[in-house]
Short mmCIF file of C-alpha atoms in Angstrom, two decimals:
data_model
loop_
_atom_site.label_atom_id
_atom_site.label_comp_id
_atom_site.label_asym_id
_atom_site.label_seq_id
_atom_site.Cartn_x
_atom_site.Cartn_y
_atom_site.Cartn_z
CA MET A 208 40.90 -13.10 17.86
CA SER A 209 39.90 -11.22 21.21
CA GLU A 210 39.64 -13.10 24.61
CA GLN A 211 36.01 -14.26 25.72
CA PRO A 212 34.70 -11.94 28.34
CA PHE A 213 34.31 -14.50 31.05
CA ARG A 214 38.08 -15.47 30.73
CA THR A 215 38.88 -11.62 31.02
CA VAL A 216 36.77 -11.38 33.99
CA ASN A 217 38.44 -14.51 35.72
CA SER A 218 41.73 -13.13 35.24
CA LEU A 219 41.10 -9.82 36.53
CA ARG A 220 39.51 -11.32 39.45
CA LYS A 221 42.31 -13.67 40.33
CA ALA A 222 44.89 -10.51 39.65
CA GLY A 223 42.83 -8.86 42.39
CA ASN A 224 41.21 -6.23 40.33
CA LEU A 225 37.91 -6.77 41.33
CA GLN A 226 36.17 -3.28 40.30
CA GLU A 227 37.76 -3.53 36.95
CA ALA A 228 36.48 -7.12 36.70
CA TRP A 229 32.84 -6.14 37.64
CA ASN A 230 32.90 -3.24 35.21
CA VAL A 231 34.14 -5.45 32.24
CA GLY A 232 31.99 -8.21 33.24
CA PHE A 233 28.54 -6.29 33.55
CA THR A 234 29.21 -4.23 30.59
CA ALA A 235 29.53 -7.50 28.54
CA LEU A 236 26.64 -8.87 29.91
CA GLU A 237 24.41 -6.24 28.77
CA HIS A 238 25.52 -7.48 24.95
CA SER A 239 25.23 -11.26 25.99
CA PRO A 240 22.61 -11.40 28.80
CA GLN A 241 22.26 -15.19 28.27
CA ASP A 242 26.07 -15.98 28.44
CA ALA A 243 25.99 -18.55 31.31
CA TYR A 244 29.71 -18.82 31.62
CA LEU A 245 29.97 -14.77 32.17
CA LYS A 246 27.45 -15.15 34.64
CA GLY A 247 29.35 -17.55 36.44
CA ALA A 248 32.46 -15.64 36.38
CA LEU A 249 30.54 -12.55 37.70
CA PHE A 250 29.06 -14.62 40.53
CA TRP A 251 32.71 -15.01 41.79
CA VAL A 252 33.24 -11.40 41.69
CA CYS A 253 30.32 -10.67 43.90
CA TYR A 254 31.45 -13.51 45.92
CA GLU A 255 34.67 -11.81 46.47
CA PHE A 256 33.18 -8.71 47.55
CA LEU A 257 30.93 -10.35 49.85
CA LYS A 258 33.68 -12.11 51.65
CA HIS A 259 35.31 -8.59 52.29
CA GLN A 260 32.06 -7.40 53.58
CA LEU A 261 31.31 -10.11 55.94
CA GLU A 262 34.94 -9.66 57.30
CA ASN A 263 33.89 -6.86 59.79
CA ILE A 264 30.93 -8.93 60.76
CA ASN A 265 32.86 -12.03 61.61
CA LYS A 266 35.44 -10.02 63.26
CA ARG A 267 32.94 -8.31 65.88
CA ALA A 268 31.07 -11.59 66.44
CA ASN A 269 34.51 -13.62 67.56
CA SER A 270 34.09 -11.54 70.87
CA SER A 271 30.29 -10.43 70.93
CA ASN A 272 28.78 -13.60 69.09
CA ASN A 273 26.59 -11.25 67.52
CA TYR A 274 26.37 -11.52 63.66
CA ARG A 275 23.54 -8.81 63.10
CA PRO A 276 25.06 -6.29 60.32
CA THR A 277 24.67 -2.50 60.82
CA ASP A 278 22.35 -0.72 58.62
CA PHE A 279 25.40 0.42 56.02
CA GLU A 280 26.66 -3.40 56.04
CA PHE A 281 23.19 -4.72 55.47
CA GLU A 282 22.59 -2.41 52.46
CA GLN A 283 25.93 -3.10 50.69
CA ILE A 284 25.64 -6.69 51.14
CA GLU A 285 21.88 -6.97 50.22
CA ASN A 286 22.83 -5.13 47.09
CA LEU A 287 25.37 -7.69 46.09
CA LEU A 288 23.20 -10.46 47.11
CA GLN A 289 20.20 -9.26 44.84
CA THR A 290 22.89 -8.97 41.92
CA ILE A 291 23.54 -12.45 42.53
CA VAL A 292 20.10 -13.68 42.45
CA ASN A 293 19.50 -11.48 39.07
CA LEU A 294 22.38 -13.52 37.44
CA GLU A 295 19.94 -16.55 37.79
CA ILE A 296 22.58 -19.31 38.30
CA ALA A 297 21.51 -22.56 38.05
CA THR A 298 21.73 -25.04 41.15
CA GLY A 299 23.89 -27.97 41.44
CA GLY A 300 27.22 -26.42 41.09
CA LEU A 301 29.66 -24.99 43.66
CA GLU A 302 28.34 -21.37 43.52
CA TYR A 303 25.38 -21.54 46.05
CA LYS A 304 27.03 -23.93 48.39
CA MET A 305 30.14 -21.55 48.79
CA LEU A 306 27.62 -18.92 49.44
CA LEU A 307 26.00 -20.61 52.11
CA VAL A 308 29.06 -21.43 53.62
CA GLN A 309 30.08 -17.85 53.78
CA PHE A 310 26.75 -17.06 55.68
CA LYS A 311 26.68 -20.08 57.67
CA LYS A 312 26.71 -17.79 61.02
CA CYS A 313 24.80 -14.74 59.79
CA LEU A 314 22.16 -16.03 57.01
CA GLU A 315 19.22 -14.89 59.20
CA TRP A 316 19.80 -11.13 58.81
CA PHE A 317 19.70 -11.26 55.24
CA PRO A 318 16.42 -11.51 53.44
CA SER A 319 17.96 -12.11 49.90
CA MET A 320 19.70 -15.05 51.69
CA VAL A 321 16.48 -16.50 53.46
CA HIS A 322 14.43 -16.20 50.45
CA LEU A 323 17.08 -17.79 48.22
CA VAL A 324 16.91 -20.84 50.36
CA LEU A 325 13.04 -20.72 50.67
CA ARG A 326 12.64 -20.72 47.00
CA HIS A 327 15.10 -23.28 45.97
CA GLN A 328 14.38 -25.59 49.14
CA THR A 329 16.86 -28.52 49.42
CA ALA A 330 18.07 -28.14 45.69
CA LEU A 331 20.97 -25.83 47.13
CA PHE A 332 22.36 -28.52 49.14
CA ASP A 333 24.68 -31.31 47.82
CA ASP A 334 24.84 -34.72 49.90
CA GLU A 335 28.29 -33.30 51.60
CA ALA A 336 26.03 -30.22 53.06
CA LYS A 337 23.56 -32.88 54.63
CA LYS A 338 26.24 -34.58 56.71
CA PRO A 339 27.26 -33.06 60.03
CA PHE A 340 31.24 -32.31 60.63
CA GLN A 341 32.95 -34.79 63.13
CA ALA A 342 35.04 -32.09 65.22
CA GLU A 343 37.37 -33.01 68.26
CA LYS A 344 34.54 -31.62 70.49
CA GLY A 345 31.69 -33.65 69.07
CA GLU A 346 29.34 -33.22 66.24
CA VAL A 347 29.03 -29.63 64.61
CA PRO A 348 25.70 -29.48 62.39
CA SER A 349 25.59 -29.99 59.01
CA LEU A 350 25.30 -27.10 56.45
CA MET A 351 21.78 -27.69 55.62
CA LEU A 352 20.55 -28.14 59.22
CA SER A 353 22.18 -24.65 60.27
CA SER A 354 20.95 -23.00 57.23
CA VAL A 355 17.51 -24.05 57.77
CA ARG A 356 17.65 -23.44 61.32
CA GLN A 357 18.60 -19.79 60.71
CA VAL A 358 15.68 -19.39 58.24
CA ALA A 359 13.29 -20.31 61.03
CA ALA A 360 14.84 -17.77 63.20
CA ALA A 361 14.43 -15.23 60.42
CA TRP A 362 10.63 -16.48 59.80
CA LEU A 363 10.10 -15.83 63.65
CA ARG A 364 11.61 -12.52 63.80
CA ALA A 365 10.60 -10.78 60.32
CA ARG A 366 8.03 -12.88 58.70
CA ASP A 367 5.80 -9.86 57.86
CA GLN A 368 8.48 -7.53 57.16
CA TRP A 369 10.25 -9.49 54.70
CA GLN A 370 7.02 -11.58 53.72
CA LEU A 371 8.28 -14.93 54.43
CA ASP A 372 5.69 -17.82 53.48
CA PHE A 373 4.98 -20.17 56.43
CA ASN A 374 4.05 -22.96 53.89
CA GLN A 375 7.46 -22.75 52.46
CA LEU A 376 9.19 -22.75 55.74
CA MET A 377 7.29 -25.82 56.90
CA ALA A 378 8.07 -27.58 53.47
CA LEU A 379 11.80 -26.82 54.01
CA ILE A 380 11.83 -28.19 57.50
CA ASN A 381 10.32 -31.39 56.75
CA SER A 382 12.32 -32.09 53.91
CA THR A 383 15.51 -31.26 56.06
CA ARG A 384 14.45 -33.49 58.88
CA GLN A 385 14.16 -36.39 56.37
CA GLN A 386 17.21 -35.50 54.26
CA VAL A 387 20.32 -34.48 57.04
CA SER A 388 21.96 -37.47 58.70
CA ASP A 389 22.35 -34.97 62.01
CA THR A 390 21.57 -36.76 65.34
CA LYS A 391 22.93 -34.61 68.09
CA HIS A 392 21.26 -31.46 66.81
CA ILE A 393 18.19 -32.39 64.72
CA MET A 394 15.97 -32.04 68.06
CA TRP A 395 16.74 -28.32 67.56
CA LEU A 396 14.97 -28.18 64.20
CA ASP A 397 12.12 -29.70 66.04
CA TYR A 398 12.03 -26.72 68.83
CA ASP A 399 12.45 -24.04 65.75
CA GLN A 400 9.30 -25.78 63.91
CA ALA A 401 7.29 -25.85 67.30
CA LYS A 402 8.14 -22.22 67.87
CA CYS A 403 6.89 -21.40 64.46
CA LEU A 404 3.85 -23.78 64.53
CA ILE A 405 2.74 -21.76 67.99
CA ILE A 406 2.92 -18.47 66.39
CA ALA A 407 1.02 -19.89 63.33
CA GLY A 408 -1.64 -21.07 65.81
CA GLN A 409 -1.14 -24.66 65.24
CA TYR A 410 -0.95 -25.82 69.00
CA GLU A 411 -1.45 -29.49 68.84
CA GLN A 412 1.32 -30.01 65.90
CA ALA A 413 3.57 -27.73 68.14
CA ARG A 414 2.97 -30.06 71.09
CA SER A 415 3.59 -33.39 69.26
CA LEU A 416 7.12 -31.90 68.74
CA ILE A 417 7.84 -30.17 71.95
CA LEU A 418 6.71 -33.22 74.34
CA PRO A 419 9.42 -35.68 73.15
CA ILE A 420 11.96 -32.32 73.46
CA LEU A 421 10.66 -32.36 77.11
CA LYS A 422 11.03 -35.63 78.13
CA LYS A 423 14.59 -35.36 77.55
CA LYS A 424 15.12 -31.86 78.95
CA GLN A 425 12.83 -31.84 82.00
CA SER A 426 14.96 -29.70 83.74
CA GLU A 427 15.22 -26.84 81.27
CA SER A 428 13.12 -23.96 81.53
CA TRP A 429 12.69 -23.01 78.02
CA ALA A 430 11.39 -26.42 77.25
CA TRP A 431 8.47 -25.97 79.75
CA GLY A 432 7.93 -22.66 78.60
CA ALA A 433 7.18 -23.97 75.05
CA LEU A 434 5.08 -26.34 76.19
CA ALA A 435 3.03 -23.57 78.15
CA ALA A 436 2.88 -21.59 75.43
CA THR A 437 0.70 -23.99 73.33
CA TYR A 438 -2.05 -23.87 76.04
CA LYS A 439 -2.04 -20.13 76.41
CA LYS A 440 -5.26 -20.20 74.36
CA GLU A 441 -6.63 -23.32 75.04
CA ASP A 442 -6.29 -24.12 78.60
CA GLN A 443 -4.86 -21.03 80.72
CA GLU A 444 -4.82 -23.37 83.86
CA LEU A 445 -2.15 -25.92 82.40
CA ALA A 446 -0.42 -22.83 80.65
CA ILE A 447 0.26 -21.34 84.07
CA LYS A 448 1.28 -24.81 85.63
CA PHE A 449 3.87 -25.34 82.89
CA PHE A 450 5.21 -22.00 83.01
CA ALA A 451 5.34 -22.37 86.84
CA LYS A 452 7.15 -25.58 86.46
CA GLY A 453 9.67 -23.81 83.91
CA ILE A 454 10.48 -21.18 86.16
CA THR A 455 11.27 -23.24 89.10
CA SER A 456 13.58 -25.40 87.05
CA ALA A 457 15.29 -22.47 85.77
CA HIS A 458 19.21 -22.93 86.53
CA GLU A 459 19.57 -18.89 87.16
CA VAL A 460 16.68 -16.27 87.23
CA THR A 461 17.58 -14.78 84.19
CA PHE A 462 16.78 -18.09 82.22
CA SER A 463 13.07 -17.64 83.53
CA LEU A 464 12.47 -14.03 82.35
CA LYS A 465 10.40 -14.87 79.41
CA LEU A 466 8.46 -17.32 81.29
CA LEU A 467 7.75 -14.72 84.16
CA GLN A 468 6.68 -12.41 81.55
CA GLY A 469 4.34 -14.70 79.73
CA MET A 470 2.97 -15.70 82.96
CA ILE A 471 1.62 -12.42 83.94
CA PRO A 472 -1.27 -11.86 81.62
CA LEU A 473 -2.57 -15.42 82.55
CA LEU A 474 -2.48 -14.45 86.00
CA LEU A 475 -4.38 -11.20 85.58
CA VAL A 476 -6.93 -12.94 83.88
CA ARG A 477 -7.61 -15.14 86.79
CA GLN A 478 -7.51 -11.90 88.86
CA GLN A 479 -4.49 -13.02 90.84
CA THR A 480 -3.01 -9.69 91.21
CA ALA A 481 -0.43 -10.49 93.87
CA GLU A 482 1.04 -13.23 92.04
CA ALA A 483 1.48 -11.26 88.86
CA SER A 484 3.05 -8.55 90.88
CA MET A 485 5.54 -11.09 92.14
CA CYS A 486 6.52 -12.25 88.83
CA LEU A 487 7.05 -8.79 87.42
CA LYS A 488 8.77 -7.70 90.34
CA LYS A 489 11.05 -10.67 90.30
CA ALA A 490 11.63 -10.05 86.54
CA ILE A 491 12.39 -6.42 87.04
CA MET A 492 14.96 -7.08 89.84
CA ALA A 493 16.43 -9.74 87.60
CA TYR A 494 17.18 -7.05 84.85
CA GLN A 495 18.54 -4.47 87.43
CA ASN A 496 20.84 -6.79 89.35
CA SER A 497 22.42 -7.96 85.88
CA GLY A 498 23.09 -4.55 85.23
CA TRP A 499 20.90 -4.76 82.24
CA LYS A 500 18.09 -1.83 80.96
CA VAL A 501 14.78 -2.94 81.94
CA LYS A 502 12.66 -3.77 78.82
CA PRO A 503 9.80 -1.17 78.11
CA GLU A 504 7.06 -3.80 78.07
CA LEU A 505 8.01 -4.64 82.03
CA GLN A 506 8.23 -1.02 82.66
CA GLN A 507 4.88 -0.09 81.26
CA LEU A 508 3.40 -3.03 83.17
CA SER A 509 5.09 -1.60 86.55
CA GLN A 510 3.09 1.57 86.18
CA GLN A 511 -0.50 -0.19 85.62
CA ASN A 512 -2.66 0.17 88.54
CA TRP A 513 -2.86 -3.86 89.51
CA TYR A 514 0.95 -3.64 90.14
CA ASP A 515 2.06 -3.70 93.95
CA ALA A 516 5.55 -2.84 94.03
CA SER A 517 5.74 -3.57 97.67
CA VAL A 518 4.71 -7.33 97.26
CA ASP A 519 6.91 -9.90 98.94
CA GLU A 520 8.51 -11.48 95.82
CA GLY A 521 10.24 -14.26 97.97
CA ARG A 522 6.88 -15.86 98.22
CA LEU A 523 6.60 -16.72 94.53
CA ASP A 524 8.77 -19.66 94.78
CA GLY A 525 6.24 -21.49 97.46
CA TYR A 526 3.34 -20.76 95.12
CA LEU A 527 5.07 -21.95 91.87
CA LYS A 528 6.11 -25.05 93.44
CA SER A 529 2.65 -25.83 94.93
CA ILE A 530 1.00 -25.35 91.43
CA SER A 531 3.52 -27.03 89.49
CA GLN A 532 4.39 -30.11 91.88
CA ASP A 533 2.21 -32.66 89.49
CA ALA A 534 3.41 -31.18 86.10
CA LEU A 535 5.23 -34.14 85.14
CA ASP A 536 2.30 -36.25 85.44
CA TYR A 537 0.91 -34.46 82.40
CA LEU A 538 4.20 -35.35 80.80
CA LEU A 539 5.03 -38.74 81.55
CA GLY A 540 1.79 -40.00 83.19
CA PRO A 541 1.59 -40.95 86.90
CA THR A 542 4.91 -41.53 88.82
CA LYS A 543 6.01 -43.23 91.56
CA LYS A 544 9.50 -43.71 93.65
CA GLN A 545 11.16 -47.01 93.78
CA VAL A 546 14.35 -47.88 95.86
CA GLY A 547 16.76 -50.16 94.48
CA ILE A 548 20.72 -50.86 94.37
CA VAL A 549 23.37 -50.20 91.51
CA GLU A 550 24.00 -53.60 90.09
CA ASN A 551 26.41 -52.73 87.29
CA ILE A 552 27.77 -49.50 85.45
CA HIS A 553 27.58 -49.39 81.94
CA LYS A 554 30.85 -50.06 80.06
CA SER A 555 30.57 -46.80 78.53
CA GLY A 556 30.39 -44.88 81.71
CA LYS A 557 27.14 -42.93 80.81
CA GLY A 558 24.78 -45.07 82.29
CA PHE A 559 24.31 -48.03 84.99
CA HIS A 560 21.64 -50.53 85.82
CA VAL A 561 19.51 -50.31 89.18
CA PHE A 562 18.09 -53.63 90.75
CA VAL A 563 14.62 -53.31 92.06
CA ASN A 564 13.57 -56.65 92.60
CA LYS A 565 14.41 -60.05 90.80
CA SER A 566 12.05 -59.06 87.96
CA THR A 567 13.02 -55.61 87.33
CA SER A 568 16.13 -54.02 86.47
CA LEU A 569 16.14 -50.41 85.21
CA SER A 570 18.88 -48.57 82.87
CA VAL A 571 19.48 -45.30 84.11
CA ARG A 572 21.23 -42.47 82.09
CA MET A 573 24.29 -41.00 84.19
CA GLY A 574 22.53 -37.55 83.01
CA LEU A 575 19.45 -38.47 85.28
CA HIS A 576 21.34 -39.16 88.49
CA LYS A 577 20.85 -35.67 90.53
CA SER A 578 23.72 -36.63 93.33
CA LYS A 579 27.13 -34.76 92.81
CA GLN A 580 28.88 -38.27 93.14
CA LYS A 581 28.77 -40.65 90.60
CA PRO A 582 27.04 -43.97 91.89
CA GLN A 583 29.21 -47.20 92.49
CA VAL A 584 28.14 -50.76 92.65
CA GLY A 585 26.17 -51.52 95.66
CA ASP A 586 24.86 -47.86 96.31
CA TYR A 587 21.36 -47.45 97.26
CA ILE A 588 19.40 -45.58 94.84
CA GLU A 589 15.88 -43.91 94.84
CA LEU A 590 14.42 -43.57 91.31
CA VAL A 591 11.30 -41.75 90.14
CA VAL A 592 9.74 -43.82 87.52
CA SER A 593 6.78 -43.35 85.03
CA ASP A 594 4.37 -46.22 84.21
CA ASP A 595 3.20 -46.06 80.79
CA ASN A 596 0.82 -49.15 80.47
CA GLY A 597 3.38 -51.37 82.16
CA GLU A 598 6.33 -49.59 80.21
CA LEU A 599 8.57 -48.25 82.83
CA ALA A 600 10.82 -45.43 82.19
CA VAL A 601 13.44 -43.51 84.73
CA ILE A 602 12.57 -39.80 85.30
CA SER A 603 15.18 -39.22 87.90
CA SER A 604 17.92 -40.87 90.02
CA SER A 605 19.38 -39.94 93.39
CA SER A 606 21.20 -41.55 95.82
CA CYS A 607 19.63 -42.54 99.52
CA ALA A 608 20.15 -44.28 102.74
CA LYS A 609 20.24 -48.00 103.12
CA ALA A 610 16.74 -49.38 102.98
CA GLU A 611 15.23 -52.78 102.48
CA VAL A 612 15.11 -54.02 98.93
CA ALA A 613 13.28 -57.21 97.75
CA ASP A 614 15.57 -60.18 96.57
CA VAL A 615 18.69 -58.59 97.98
CA ALA A 616 20.85 -60.09 100.48
CA PHE A 617 24.20 -60.18 102.26
CA LEU A 618 26.23 -63.31 102.70
CA GLU A 619 29.73 -63.64 104.61
CA GLY A 620 31.64 -66.71 103.48
CA THR A 621 34.85 -67.77 101.97
CA LEU A 622 35.49 -67.14 97.95
CA ARG A 623 36.32 -69.97 95.77
CA VAL A 624 37.73 -69.33 92.62
CA ALA A 625 37.42 -71.63 90.09
CA PRO A 626 40.01 -71.98 87.00
CA LYS A 627 37.90 -70.40 84.60
CA GLY A 628 37.94 -66.96 86.60
CA PHE A 629 34.47 -67.32 88.14
CA GLY A 630 33.95 -68.32 91.85
CA PHE A 631 31.36 -68.99 94.75
CA VAL A 632 30.73 -68.24 97.70
CA GLU A 633 28.54 -70.97 99.29
CA ASP A 634 25.97 -71.40 96.48
CA THR A 635 26.28 -67.88 95.40
CA PHE A 636 27.77 -67.16 91.66
CA VAL A 637 30.33 -64.70 91.62
CA PRO A 638 31.09 -63.27 87.92
CA PRO A 639 34.94 -62.93 87.22
CA PHE A 640 34.75 -59.04 86.74
CA VAL A 641 33.02 -59.07 90.51
CA ILE A 642 36.26 -60.94 91.81
CA GLY A 643 38.74 -58.50 90.48
CA ASP A 644 42.12 -59.00 92.17
CA ILE A 645 40.60 -60.82 95.39
CA SER A 646 42.59 -63.95 95.89
CA ASN A 647 41.20 -67.44 96.26
CA GLU A 648 39.95 -68.59 99.81
CA SER A 649 39.64 -65.10 101.00
CA LYS A 650 37.06 -64.19 103.50
CA VAL A 651 34.56 -61.94 102.03
CA LEU A 652 31.20 -60.08 102.57
CA VAL A 653 29.01 -60.48 99.33
CA GLN A 654 26.45 -58.31 98.15
CA GLN A 655 23.79 -60.37 96.22
CA VAL A 656 20.81 -60.26 94.11
CA MET A 657 18.19 -62.94 93.19
CA SER A 658 18.96 -63.30 89.48
CA TRP A 659 17.55 -65.56 86.61
CA ASP A 660 19.85 -68.37 85.65
CA LYS A 661 19.03 -69.40 82.02
CA THR A 662 21.02 -72.46 82.12
CA LYS A 663 19.14 -73.97 85.05
CA SER A 664 16.00 -72.20 84.42
CA ARG A 665 15.37 -71.04 87.73
CA TYR A 666 16.40 -68.05 90.05
CA SER A 667 19.58 -68.26 92.11
CA TRP A 668 22.19 -65.88 93.82
CA LYS A 669 24.38 -63.80 92.02
CA ALA A 670 27.10 -61.59 93.62
CA ILE A 671 27.38 -57.76 92.50
CA LYS A 672 29.95 -56.78 94.96
CA LEU A 673 32.47 -58.58 97.27
CA THR A 674 34.44 -56.59 100.15
CA LEU A 675 37.20 -58.37 102.13
CA VAL A 676 35.95 -58.74 105.82
CA ASN A 677 39.30 -57.32 106.93
CA GLU A 678 38.61 -54.14 105.20
CA THR A 679 37.19 -51.29 107.23
CA ALA A 680 35.18 -49.79 104.39
CA VAL A 681 32.04 -52.00 105.00
CA PRO A 682 30.66 -52.38 108.55
CA LEU A 683 30.41 -55.91 109.96
CA ASP A 684 27.85 -54.67 112.36
CA TYR A 685 24.97 -56.95 110.74
CA ASP A 686 22.37 -54.45 112.56
CA ASP A 687 23.40 -52.12 110.01
CA VAL A 688 22.98 -54.44 106.80
CA PRO A 689 19.38 -54.81 105.47
CA PHE A 690 19.10 -58.58 105.10
#
């Protein structure tokens, strides 16, 4: 009795005889086109060939981070992928999951993989593929999230050439958002979808995704650029304002190149040729200073009659800042500045509370604090705060000079420590963590705030910081202390 074809194919594959396994398997498939076991065996033969083809791409990407295949690699890999597609392997097994793992970094460059995901949607992903991996350096995106983001990247770049369906993509993204358990990277799926919606002309939906992102990423030029793109055809004045805000927010001029280019046609429509010339000149100089080849579209713009190469591009920053100074108001509503003092540092070290007055204490993420040094308890802080129907939100935080803050006072006296660890200086309550290693009966300077006492149902003084009077770190010149 002869061995079943799928067993022969598996044996040849495991022995490393891939070409012979291929020849034997596909010859047998001509006679048994519905043999599911044989199809499964042939899938793994194709899979091994793919692994070998992908090795060169992965090696190059180790140094360049560029996973785009050469034309020859593309043709070879696409042929293998089409063979797999034609096998019509059922979903739910290990086959497609392992295929997605192999293409985790380069899926977007292969139309057969992109169409495969769009056609099968979330059925290709098991529960494990929907969970992020917890690595030493933090959360790594789930297989499903990273794959779908690459499908979106492919649509943005090659939607017409590869005939990728927009509605299929939107359904895939929406299902992914509901099913994955990623927390750290899910925002980037929203950003991908917003970019696709902008291309599709669905600006309001795109804005609904971009605005929450921008509230978290106010200092990122790309986020402002995305918001500006949603207004290019609806409100050019706002689009210019948000492009300007993005350009001035860029950490380096190279981060703002797309925004500079996007702003030029809007300025030309308004006949602001001087400002358009500044944007173009700044972009061209950024390419030249970085040693990069200037993009052809920028070179073409520089040859048009409106462009003035002698313009002083140094004036651009002042113009951009002047027209974008109220950009945050559109994002967060009107803002105001408030001065307070650091009341305590969060146990996690990722934030702190600022005492503004006895009825207002605001939590601040450490990432919003713009000063180089981390704040300490008792430091004076200036907050930029938005007010959304009475709900205050901190936009930014920075250290500032001493100022008068309501319901804050200083007191010099003797510390009396109770057996339970807390203490008093006159009538001011001192929590144990504020006392630290300061001894009973020590002479101290107390920085205190008016705090609600739940036990007594009234406001009373509470110490937030103690300093030994004989220490020189705190001045005893009371003209310098804002009572």
